[in-house]
Coordinates of N, CA, C and O and ligand atoms in Angstrom, one line a residue:
M276 N 99.8 4.1 14.4 CA 99.4 5.4 14.0 C 100.3 6.5 14.6 O 100.8 6.3 15.7
A277 N 100.6 7.5 13.8 CA 101.4 8.6 14.3 C 100.8 9.3 15.5 O 99.6 9.4 15.6
D278 N 101.7 9.7 16.4 CA 101.2 10.4 17.6 C 100.4 11.6 17.3 O 99.4 11.9 17.9
E279 N 100.8 12.4 16.2 CA 100.0 13.6 15.9 C 98.6 13.2 15.4 O 97.7 13.9 15.6
H280 N 98.5 12.1 14.7 CA 97.2 11.7 14.3 C 96.3 11.2 15.4 O 95.1 11.6 15.5
R281 N 96.9 10.5 16.3 CA 96.1 10.1 17.5 C 95.6 11.2 18.3 O 94.5 11.3 18.7
E282 N 96.6 12.2 18.4 CA 96.2 13.4 19.2 C 95.1 14.2 18.5 O 94.2 14.7 19.2
L283 N 95.2 14.3 17.2 CA 94.2 15.0 16.4 C 92.8 14.4 16.6 O 91.8 15.0 16.8
L284 N 92.8 13.0 16.5 CA 91.5 12.3 16.6 C 91.0 12.4 18.1 O 89.8 12.9 18.3
L285 N 91.8 12.2 19.1 CA 91.4 12.2 20.4 C 90.9 13.6 20.9 O 89.9 13.7 21.6
S286 N 91.5 14.6 20.4 CA 91.1 16.0 20.8 C 89.8 16.4 20.2 O 89.3 17.5 20.6
H287 N 89.3 15.6 19.2 CA 88.0 16.0 18.6 C 86.9 15.0 18.9 O 85.9 14.9 18.1
I288 N 87.1 14.2 19.9 CA 86.0 13.2 20.4 C 85.7 13.7 21.8 O 86.6 13.8 22.6
R289 N 84.5 13.8 22.1 CA 84.1 14.2 23.4 C 83.2 13.2 24.1 O 82.4 12.6 23.6
D290 N 83.5 13.1 25.4 CA 82.7 12.2 26.3 C 81.4 13.0 26.8 O 81.5 14.1 27.4
I291 N 80.2 12.4 26.6 CA 79.0 12.9 27.1 C 78.5 11.9 28.2 O 78.0 10.8 27.8
P292 N 78.7 12.2 29.4 CA 78.3 11.3 30.6 C 76.8 11.1 30.5 O 76.0 12.1 30.3
D293 N 76.4 9.9 30.9 CA 74.9 9.6 31.2 C 74.0 10.0 29.9 O 72.9 10.5 30.1
W294 N 74.5 9.6 28.8 CA 73.6 9.8 27.6 C 73.9 8.6 26.7 O 75.1 8.2 26.4
P295 N 72.9 8.0 26.1 CA 71.4 8.3 26.3 C 70.8 7.9 27.5 O 69.6 8.1 27.7
E296 N 71.6 7.2 28.5 CA 71.0 6.7 29.7 C 72.0 6.9 30.8 O 73.2 7.0 30.5
P297 N 71.5 7.0 32.0 CA 72.5 7.0 33.2 C 73.5 5.9 33.1 O 73.1 4.7 32.8
G298 N 74.8 6.2 33.3 CA 75.8 5.1 33.4 C 76.6 4.9 32.0 O 77.6 4.3 32.0
I299 N 76.0 5.4 30.9 CA 76.7 5.4 29.6 C 77.5 6.6 29.4 O 77.0 7.7 29.6
V300 N 78.7 6.4 29.0 CA 79.5 7.6 28.6 C 79.6 7.6 27.1 O 80.2 6.7 26.4
F301 N 78.8 8.5 26.5 CA 78.7 8.5 25.0 C 79.9 9.2 24.4 O 80.2 10.3 24.8
K302 N 80.5 8.5 23.4 CA 81.6 9.1 22.6 C 81.0 9.8 21.4 O 80.6 9.2 20.4
D303 N 81.0 11.1 21.6 CA 80.5 12.0 20.5 C 81.5 12.4 19.5 O 82.5 13.0 19.8
I304 N 81.3 12.1 18.3 CA 82.3 12.4 17.2 C 81.9 13.6 16.4 O 82.5 13.8 15.4
T305 N 80.8 14.3 16.8 CA 80.5 15.4 15.9 C 81.6 16.5 15.9 O 81.7 17.2 14.8
P306 N 82.4 16.7 17.0 CA 83.5 17.6 16.8 C 84.5 17.2 15.7 O 85.1 18.0 15.0
L307 N 84.7 15.9 15.7 CA 85.7 15.3 14.7 C 85.1 15.5 13.3 O 85.8 15.9 12.4
L308 N 83.8 15.3 13.1 CA 83.3 15.4 11.8 C 83.2 16.9 11.3 O 83.4 17.1 10.1
R309 N 83.2 17.7 12.2 CA 83.2 19.2 11.9 C 84.7 19.8 11.6 O 84.6 20.8 10.9
H310 N 85.6 19.0 11.9 CA 87.0 19.5 11.8 C 87.6 18.8 10.5 O 87.8 17.6 10.5
P311 N 87.9 19.5 9.4 CA 88.3 18.9 8.2 C 89.4 18.0 8.3 O 89.4 16.9 7.8
A312 N 90.5 18.4 9.0 CA 91.7 17.6 9.1 C 91.4 16.4 10.0 O 91.9 15.2 9.6
A313 N 90.7 16.5 11.0 CA 90.4 15.3 11.9 C 89.5 14.3 11.1 O 89.7 13.1 11.1
F314 N 88.5 14.8 10.3 CA 87.6 14.0 9.6 C 88.4 13.2 8.5 O 88.3 12.0 8.4
S315 N 89.2 13.9 7.7 CA 89.9 13.3 6.7 C 90.9 12.3 7.2 O 91.1 11.2 6.6
T316 N 91.5 12.5 8.3 CA 92.5 11.7 8.9 C 91.8 10.4 9.4 O 92.3 9.3 9.2
A317 N 90.6 10.6 10.0 CA 89.9 9.4 10.4 C 89.5 8.5 9.2 O 89.7 7.3 9.2
V318 N 89.0 9.1 8.2 CA 88.6 8.3 6.9 C 89.9 7.7 6.3 O 89.9 6.5 6.0
D319 N 91.0 8.4 6.2 CA 92.2 7.8 5.6 C 92.6 6.6 6.5 O 93.0 5.5 6.0
L320 N 92.6 6.6 7.8 CA 93.1 5.6 8.6 C 92.1 4.4 8.7 O 92.5 3.3 8.7
L321 N 90.8 4.7 8.6 CA 89.8 3.7 8.5 C 90.0 2.8 7.2 O 89.8 1.6 7.2
A322 N 90.2 3.6 6.1 CA 90.4 2.9 4.8 C 91.7 2.1 4.8 O 91.8 1.0 4.2
G323 N 92.7 2.5 5.5 CA 94.0 1.8 5.7 C 94.6 1.6 4.3 O 94.5 2.4 3.4
S324 N 95.1 0.3 4.1 CA 95.7 0.0 2.8 C 94.9 -1.1 2.0 O 95.3 -1.9 1.4
E325 N 93.5 -0.9 2.3 CA 92.6 -1.9 1.7 C 92.2 -1.6 0.2 O 91.4 -2.4 -0.3
R326 N 92.8 -0.6 -0.4 CA 92.4 -0.3 -1.8 C 92.6 -1.5 -2.7 O 93.7 -2.1 -2.7
G327 N 91.6 -1.9 -3.4 CA 91.7 -3.1 -4.3 C 91.3 -4.3 -3.6 O 91.2 -5.4 -4.3
Q328 N 91.2 -4.3 -2.3 CA 90.9 -5.5 -1.5 C 89.5 -5.7 -1.1 O 89.1 -6.6 -0.5
V329 N 88.7 -4.6 -1.4 CA 87.4 -4.6 -0.9 C 86.4 -4.2 -2.0 O 86.6 -3.3 -2.7
D330 N 85.3 -4.9 -2.1 CA 84.3 -4.7 -3.1 C 83.2 -3.7 -2.5 O 82.6 -2.9 -3.2
V331 N 82.9 -4.0 -1.3 CA 81.8 -3.2 -0.6 C 82.2 -2.8 0.8 O 82.7 -3.6 1.5
V332 N 81.9 -1.5 1.1 CA 82.0 -1.1 2.5 C 80.5 -1.1 3.1 O 79.6 -0.6 2.4
V333 N 80.4 -1.8 4.2 CA 79.1 -1.7 4.9 C 79.2 -0.7 6.1 O 80.0 -0.8 6.9
G334 N 78.3 0.3 6.0 CA 78.2 1.2 7.1 C 77.0 0.9 8.0 O 76.0 0.6 7.5
I335 N 77.2 1.0 9.4 CA 76.2 0.7 10.3 C 75.4 2.0 10.7 O 76.2 2.9 11.1
E336 N 74.1 2.1 10.6 CA 73.4 3.2 11.0 C 73.7 3.7 12.4 O 73.8 2.9 13.3
A337 N 73.9 4.9 12.6 CA 73.9 6.1 11.6 C 75.3 6.6 11.4 O 75.7 7.0 10.3
R338 N 76.1 6.5 12.5 CA 77.5 7.2 12.3 C 78.3 6.3 11.4 O 79.3 6.8 10.8
G339 N 78.0 5.0 11.2 CA 78.8 4.2 10.3 C 78.5 4.6 8.8 O 79.3 4.3 8.0
F340 N 77.4 5.3 8.6 CA 77.2 5.8 7.2 C 78.1 7.0 7.0 O 78.7 7.1 5.9
I341 N 78.2 7.8 8.0 CA 79.0 9.1 7.8 C 80.5 8.8 7.6 O 81.2 9.4 6.7
L342 N 81.0 7.7 8.2 CA 82.4 7.3 8.1 C 82.6 6.3 6.9 O 83.5 6.4 6.3
G343 N 81.6 5.4 6.8 CA 81.8 4.3 5.8 C 81.7 4.8 4.4 O 82.4 4.3 3.5
A344 N 80.8 5.8 4.1 CA 80.6 6.3 2.7 C 81.9 6.8 2.1 O 82.4 6.5 1.1
P345 N 82.5 7.8 2.9 CA 83.9 8.3 2.3 C 85.0 7.3 2.3 O 85.8 7.3 1.4
V346 N 84.9 6.3 3.2 CA 85.9 5.1 3.1 C 85.6 4.4 1.9 O 86.6 4.0 1.1
A347 N 84.4 4.1 1.5 CA 84.0 3.4 0.3 C 84.5 4.1 -0.9 O 85.2 3.6 -1.9
H348 N 84.3 5.4 -0.9 CA 84.8 6.3 -2.1 C 86.3 6.2 -2.2 O 86.8 6.0 -3.3
Q349 N 87.0 6.2 -1.1 CA 88.4 6.3 -1.1 C 89.0 4.9 -1.6 O 90.1 4.9 -2.3
L350 N 88.3 3.8 -1.3 CA 88.8 2.4 -1.6 C 88.3 2.0 -3.0 O 88.7 1.0 -3.5
G351 N 87.5 2.9 -3.6 CA 86.9 2.5 -4.9 C 85.9 1.4 -4.8 O 85.8 0.6 -5.7
A352 N 85.2 1.3 -3.6 CA 84.3 0.2 -3.3 C 82.9 0.8 -3.4 O 82.7 2.0 -3.5
G353 N 81.9 -0.1 -3.4 CA 80.5 0.3 -3.3 C 80.2 0.5 -1.7 O 81.0 0.2 -0.9
F354 N 79.0 1.0 -1.5 CA 78.6 1.2 -0.1 C 77.2 0.6 0.1 O 76.3 0.7 -0.8
V355 N 77.1 -0.1 1.2 CA 75.9 -0.8 1.6 C 75.5 -0.3 3.0 O 76.3 -0.5 3.9
P356 N 74.3 0.2 3.2 CA 73.8 0.6 4.5 C 73.2 -0.6 5.2 O 72.3 -1.3 4.7
V357 N 73.6 -0.7 6.5 CA 72.9 -1.7 7.4 C 72.1 -0.8 8.4 O 72.7 0.1 9.0
R358 N 70.7 -0.9 8.3 CA 69.9 0.0 9.0 C 69.0 -0.6 10.1 O 68.9 -1.8 10.2
K359 N 68.5 0.3 11.0 CA 67.6 -0.2 11.9 C 66.3 -0.7 11.3 O 66.0 -0.2 10.2
E360 N 65.6 -1.5 12.0 CA 64.4 -2.1 11.5 C 63.4 -1.1 10.9 O 63.1 0.0 11.4
G361 N 62.9 -1.5 9.7 CA 61.8 -0.7 9.1 C 62.2 0.5 8.2 O 61.3 1.2 7.9
K362 N 63.5 0.7 8.1 CA 63.9 1.8 7.3 C 64.2 1.6 5.9 O 64.2 2.5 5.0
L363 N 64.6 0.3 5.5 CA 65.0 0.1 4.2 C 63.7 -0.2 3.3 O 62.9 -1.0 3.7
P364 N 63.6 0.3 2.1 CA 62.4 0.1 1.3 C 62.1 -1.2 0.6 O 61.0 -1.6 0.5
A365 N 63.2 -1.9 0.2 CA 63.0 -3.1 -0.6 C 63.0 -4.3 0.4 O 63.1 -4.1 1.6
S366 N 63.0 -5.6 -0.2 CA 63.1 -6.8 0.7 C 64.4 -6.8 1.5 O 65.4 -6.6 0.9
T367 N 64.2 -7.2 2.8 CA 65.4 -7.2 3.6 C 65.6 -8.6 4.3 O 64.7 -9.4 4.4
S368 N 66.8 -8.7 4.8 CA 67.2 -9.8 5.7 C 67.4 -9.1 7.1 O 68.0 -7.9 7.1
S369 N 67.1 -9.7 8.2 CA 67.3 -9.1 9.5 C 67.8 -9.9 10.5 O 67.7 -11.2 10.4
T370 N 68.4 -9.3 11.6 CA 68.8 -10.1 12.7 C 68.6 -9.3 14.0 O 68.7 -8.1 13.9
S371 N 68.3 -9.9 15.2 CA 68.2 -9.2 16.4 C 69.2 -9.5 17.4 O 69.8 -10.6 17.3
Y372 N 69.6 -8.6 18.3 CA 70.7 -8.8 19.2 C 70.6 -7.8 20.4 O 69.8 -6.8 20.3
Q373 N 71.4 -8.0 21.4 CA 71.5 -7.1 22.5 C 72.6 -6.1 22.3 O 73.7 -6.4 21.7
L374 N 72.4 -4.8 22.8 CA 73.4 -3.8 22.7 C 73.7 -3.3 24.1 O 73.0 -3.7 25.1
E375 N 74.7 -2.4 24.2 CA 75.1 -1.8 25.5 C 73.9 -1.2 26.2 O 73.8 -1.4 27.5
Y376 N 73.0 -0.5 25.4 CA 71.8 0.1 26.0 C 70.6 -0.4 25.3 O 70.3 0.2 24.3
G377 N 70.0 -1.6 25.6 CA 68.8 -2.0 25.0 C 69.0 -3.2 24.0 O 70.0 -3.8 24.0
A378 N 68.0 -3.4 23.2 CA 68.0 -4.4 22.2 C 67.7 -3.8 20.9 O 67.2 -2.7 20.8
A379 N 68.1 -4.5 19.8 CA 67.9 -3.9 18.4 C 67.8 -4.9 17.4 O 68.2 -6.1 17.6
T380 N 67.2 -4.6 16.3 CA 67.1 -5.3 15.1 C 67.7 -4.5 14.0 O 67.5 -3.3 13.8
I381 N 68.6 -5.1 13.2 CA 69.2 -4.5 12.0 C 68.8 -5.2 10.7 O 68.5 -6.4 10.8
E382 N 68.8 -4.5 9.6 CA 68.4 -5.1 8.4 C 69.4 -4.6 7.3 O 70.0 -3.6 7.3
V383 N 69.3 -5.5 6.2 CA 70.1 -5.1 5.0 C 69.2 -5.5 3.8 O 68.4 -6.5 3.9
H384 N 69.4 -4.8 2.7 CA 68.6 -5.3 1.5 C 69.1 -6.7 1.0 O 70.3 -6.9 1.0
Q385 N 68.2 -7.5 0.7 CA 68.5 -8.9 0.3 C 69.4 -8.9 -0.9 O 70.1 -9.9 -1.1
D386 N 69.3 -8.0 -1.8 CA 70.1 -8.0 -3.0 C 71.3 -7.1 -2.9 O 71.9 -6.7 -3.9
A387 N 71.8 -6.8 -1.6 CA 72.9 -5.9 -1.5 C 74.2 -6.4 -1.9 O 75.1 -5.7 -2.2
F388 N 74.4 -7.8 -1.8 CA 75.7 -8.4 -2.0 C 75.7 -9.4 -3.2 O 74.6 -10.0 -3.4
E389 N 76.8 -9.5 -3.9 CA 77.0 -10.6 -4.8 C 77.8 -11.7 -4.0 O 78.5 -11.4 -3.1
P390 N 77.5 -13.0 -4.2 CA 78.3 -14.1 -3.6 C 79.8 -13.8 -3.8 O 80.1 -13.4 -4.9
G391 N 80.5 -13.9 -2.7 CA 81.9 -13.7 -2.7 C 82.4 -12.3 -2.6 O 83.7 -12.0 -2.6
D392 N 81.5 -11.3 -2.6 CA 81.9 -9.9 -2.4 C 82.8 -9.8 -1.1 O 82.5 -10.4 -0.1
R393 N 83.9 -9.1 -1.2 CA 84.8 -8.9 -0.1 C 84.3 -7.6 0.6 O 84.2 -6.5 0.0
V394 N 83.9 -7.7 1.9 CA 83.2 -6.6 2.6 C 84.0 -6.1 3.8 O 84.5 -6.9 4.6
L395 N 84.1 -4.8 3.9 CA 84.7 -4.1 5.0 C 83.5 -3.5 5.8 O 82.8 -2.7 5.2
V396 N 83.4 -3.8 7.1 CA 82.4 -3.2 7.9 C 83.0 -2.1 8.7 O 84.0 -2.2 9.3
V397 N 82.3 -0.9 8.6 CA 82.8 0.4 9.3 C 81.7 0.9 10.3 O 80.5 0.9 10.0
D398 N 82.3 1.2 11.5 CA 81.3 1.9 12.5 C 82.2 2.9 13.3 O 83.5 2.8 13.2
D399 N 81.5 3.7 14.1 CA 82.3 4.6 15.0 C 82.8 3.9 16.2 O 84.0 4.0 16.5
V400 N 81.9 3.1 16.9 CA 82.3 2.6 18.2 C 82.0 1.1 18.2 O 80.9 0.7 17.9
L401 N 83.0 0.3 18.7 CA 82.8 -1.1 19.0 C 82.6 -1.1 20.6 O 83.6 -0.8 21.3
A402 N 81.4 -1.4 21.0 CA 81.1 -1.4 22.4 C 81.0 -2.9 22.9 O 82.1 -3.6 23.0
T403 N 79.8 -3.4 22.9 CA 79.7 -4.8 23.4 C 80.0 -5.7 22.2 O 80.1 -7.0 22.3
G404 N 80.1 -5.2 21.0 CA 80.3 -6.0 19.8 C 79.1 -6.6 19.1 O 79.1 -7.2 18.1
G405 N 77.9 -6.5 19.8 CA 76.6 -7.1 19.4 C 76.2 -6.6 18.0 O 75.9 -7.4 17.1
T406 N 76.4 -5.3 17.7 CA 76.1 -4.7 16.4 C 77.0 -5.2 15.3 O 76.5 -5.6 14.2
A407 N 78.2 -5.2 15.6 CA 79.2 -5.6 14.6 C 79.0 -7.1 14.3 O 79.1 -7.6 13.2
H408 N 78.8 -7.9 15.3 CA 78.6 -9.4 15.2 C 77.4 -9.6 14.3 O 77.4 -10.4 13.4
A409 N 76.3 -8.9 14.7 CA 75.0 -9.1 13.9 C 75.2 -8.8 12.4 O 74.7 -9.4 11.5
T410 N 76.0 -7.7 12.2 CA 76.3 -7.2 10.9 C 77.1 -8.2 10.1 O 76.8 -8.6 8.9
V411 N 78.1 -8.8 10.8 CA 78.9 -9.9 10.1 C 78.0 -11.0 9.7 O 78.2 -11.6 8.6
E412 N 77.1 -11.3 10.6 CA 76.2 -12.5 10.3 C 75.4 -12.1 9.1 O 75.1 -13.1 8.2
L413 N 74.8 -11.0 9.0 CA 74.0 -10.6 7.8 C 74.8 -10.7 6.5 O 74.3 -11.2 5.5
V414 N 76.0 -10.3 6.6 CA 76.9 -10.3 5.4 C 77.2 -11.7 5.0 O 77.0 -12.0 3.8
R415 N 77.5 -12.5 6.0 CA 77.9 -13.9 5.6 C 76.6 -14.7 5.2 O 76.8 -15.5 4.3
A416 N 75.5 -14.4 5.7 CA 74.3 -15.1 5.4 C 73.9 -14.8 3.9 O 73.3 -15.6 3.2
A417 N 74.5 -13.7 3.5 CA 74.2 -13.3 2.0 C 75.2 -13.9 1.1 O 75.2 -13.6 -0.1
G418 N 76.1 -14.6 1.6 CA 77.2 -15.3 0.8 C 78.4 -14.5 0.5 O 79.2 -14.9 -0.3
A419 N 78.5 -13.3 1.2 CA 79.7 -12.4 1.0 C 80.7 -12.8 2.1 O 80.4 -13.4 3.1
E420 N 81.9 -12.2 1.9 CA 83.0 -12.5 2.8 C 83.4 -11.2 3.6 O 83.6 -10.2 3.0
V421 N 83.5 -11.4 4.9 CA 83.9 -10.2 5.7 C 85.4 -10.2 5.8 O 86.0 -11.1 6.4
V422 N 86.0 -9.2 5.1 CA 87.6 -9.1 5.2 C 88.0 -8.3 6.4 O 89.2 -8.4 6.7
G423 N 87.1 -7.6 7.0 CA 87.5 -6.8 8.2 C 86.4 -6.0 8.8 O 85.4 -5.7 8.2
V424 N 86.7 -5.6 10.1 CA 85.8 -4.6 10.7 C 86.7 -3.5 11.1 O 87.7 -3.7 11.8
S425 N 86.4 -2.3 10.7 CA 87.2 -1.1 11.1 C 86.4 -0.1 11.9 O 85.3 0.3 11.4
V426 N 86.9 0.2 13.0 CA 86.1 1.2 13.9 C 87.1 2.3 14.4 O 88.2 2.1 14.5
L427 N 86.4 3.5 14.6 CA 87.2 4.6 15.1 C 87.7 4.3 16.5 O 88.8 4.5 16.9
M428 N 86.7 3.7 17.4 CA 87.0 3.5 18.8 C 86.6 2.1 19.2 O 85.5 1.7 18.8
E429 N 87.4 1.5 20.1 CA 87.1 0.3 20.7 C 87.0 0.5 22.2 O 87.9 1.0 22.8
L430 N 85.8 0.1 22.9 CA 85.7 0.3 24.4 C 86.1 -1.1 24.9 O 85.3 -2.0 25.0
T431 N 87.4 -1.2 25.2 CA 88.0 -2.6 25.4 C 87.4 -3.3 26.7 O 87.3 -4.4 26.7
F432 N 86.9 -2.4 27.6 CA 86.4 -3.0 28.9 C 85.1 -3.8 28.7 O 84.6 -4.5 29.5
L433 N 84.5 -3.6 27.5 CA 83.3 -4.3 27.1 C 83.5 -5.6 26.3 O 82.5 -6.3 26.0
N434 N 84.8 -5.8 26.0 CA 85.2 -7.1 25.3 C 84.4 -7.5 24.1 O 84.2 -8.6 23.8
G435 N 84.1 -6.4 23.3 CA 83.3 -6.7 22.1 C 84.1 -7.5 21.1 O 83.5 -8.2 20.2
R436 N 85.4 -7.3 21.1 CA 86.3 -8.1 20.2 C 86.1 -9.6 20.3 O 86.2 -10.4 19.4
D437 N 85.7 -10.1 21.5 CA 85.5 -11.5 21.7 C 84.3 -12.1 20.9 O 84.2 -13.2 20.7
K438 N 83.4 -11.1 20.5 CA 82.3 -11.5 19.7 C 82.6 -11.7 18.2 O 81.7 -12.0 17.4
L439 N 83.8 -11.3 17.8 CA 84.2 -11.3 16.4 C 85.4 -12.3 16.2 O 86.4 -11.9 15.6
P440 N 85.4 -13.5 16.7 CA 86.5 -14.4 16.4 C 86.8 -14.6 15.0 O 85.9 -14.8 14.2
G441 N 88.0 -14.5 14.6 CA 88.5 -14.8 13.3 C 88.2 -13.7 12.3 O 88.5 -13.8 11.1
V442 N 87.7 -12.5 12.7 CA 87.4 -11.3 11.9 C 88.5 -10.3 12.2 O 88.7 -10.0 13.3
P443 N 89.3 -9.9 11.2 CA 90.3 -8.9 11.5 C 89.6 -7.6 11.9 O 88.8 -7.1 11.2
L444 N 90.0 -7.1 13.1 CA 89.4 -6.0 13.7 C 90.5 -4.9 13.8 O 91.5 -5.1 14.4
A445 N 90.2 -3.7 13.2 CA 91.1 -2.6 13.3 C 90.4 -1.5 14.1 O 89.3 -1.1 13.6
A446 N 90.9 -1.1 15.2 CA 90.4 0.1 16.0 C 91.4 1.1 16.1 O 92.6 0.8 16.4
L447 N 91.0 2.4 15.6 CA 92.1 3.4 15.6 C 92.4 3.9 17.0 O 93.5 4.2 17.3
L448 N 91.4 3.9 17.9 CA 91.6 4.3 19.3 C 91.1 3.3 20.2 O 89.9 2.7 19.9
S449 N 91.6 3.0 21.4 CA 91.1 2.1 22.4 C 91.0 2.9 23.7 O 91.8 3.6 24.0
F450 N 89.9 2.5 24.4 CA 89.6 3.1 25.6 C 89.4 2.1 26.7 O 88.9 1.0 26.3
Ligands
AMP559 P1 77.7 -2.4 20.5 O1 76.6 -3.3 19.7 O2 77.4 -2.6 22.0 O3 79.1 -2.8 20.1 O4 77.3 -1.0 20.2 C1 77.8 -0.4 19.1 C2 76.9 0.6 18.5 O5 76.3 1.4 19.5 C3 77.6 1.5 17.5 O6 76.8 1.7 16.4 C4 77.8 2.7 18.3 O7 77.7 3.8 17.4 C5 76.8 2.7 19.4 N1 77.5 2.9 20.7 C6 77.5 2.0 21.8 N2 78.1 2.5 22.8 C7 78.5 3.7 22.5 C8 79.2 4.8 23.2 N3 79.5 4.6 24.5 N4 79.3 5.9 22.6 C9 78.9 6.1 21.3 N5 78.3 5.2 20.6 C10 78.1 4.0 21.2

């Protein structure tokens, strides 16, 4: 990534100490979303050169929706939301996992994928990797293929990457 792009992204992400709990440093992307050039640069870089290679972008609730939907549009792909428990209206598949702060269950609509769909998973932060891993499992269980996971930020000290063996992982920024 060009230095100017890295600087643009970095300067629009702020650290919120002790949120949502003591000891967590929350990476807040709302300044980036508010800034047109930073937002479009993030979307361009997350989409990468995947045009024509992806059928579906999966966005993980909630910030993965904000980033994933424009990535899908840019790639000419469809968009599928992976949501927290109890939010999706039709029949769902679900899986539970541990995350950096607490435990969670995520769900996807059972008819969200066609067998063989090429899927790119998008989120803002890869922390422990539990959310991304659970999402990959949901996609694969539906018979679709995960071609990559793209995140804005990777918190390398949490080793989330280790939970995604064999999955191409692209992180725009590493901390
Ligand atoms: P994990 O499952 O631990 O990789 O956590 C990833 C999910 O939690 C992502 O959807 C992130 O949006 C969120 N998350 C975890 N840690 C942070 C953090 N330090 N700052 C912002 N979001 C985070």
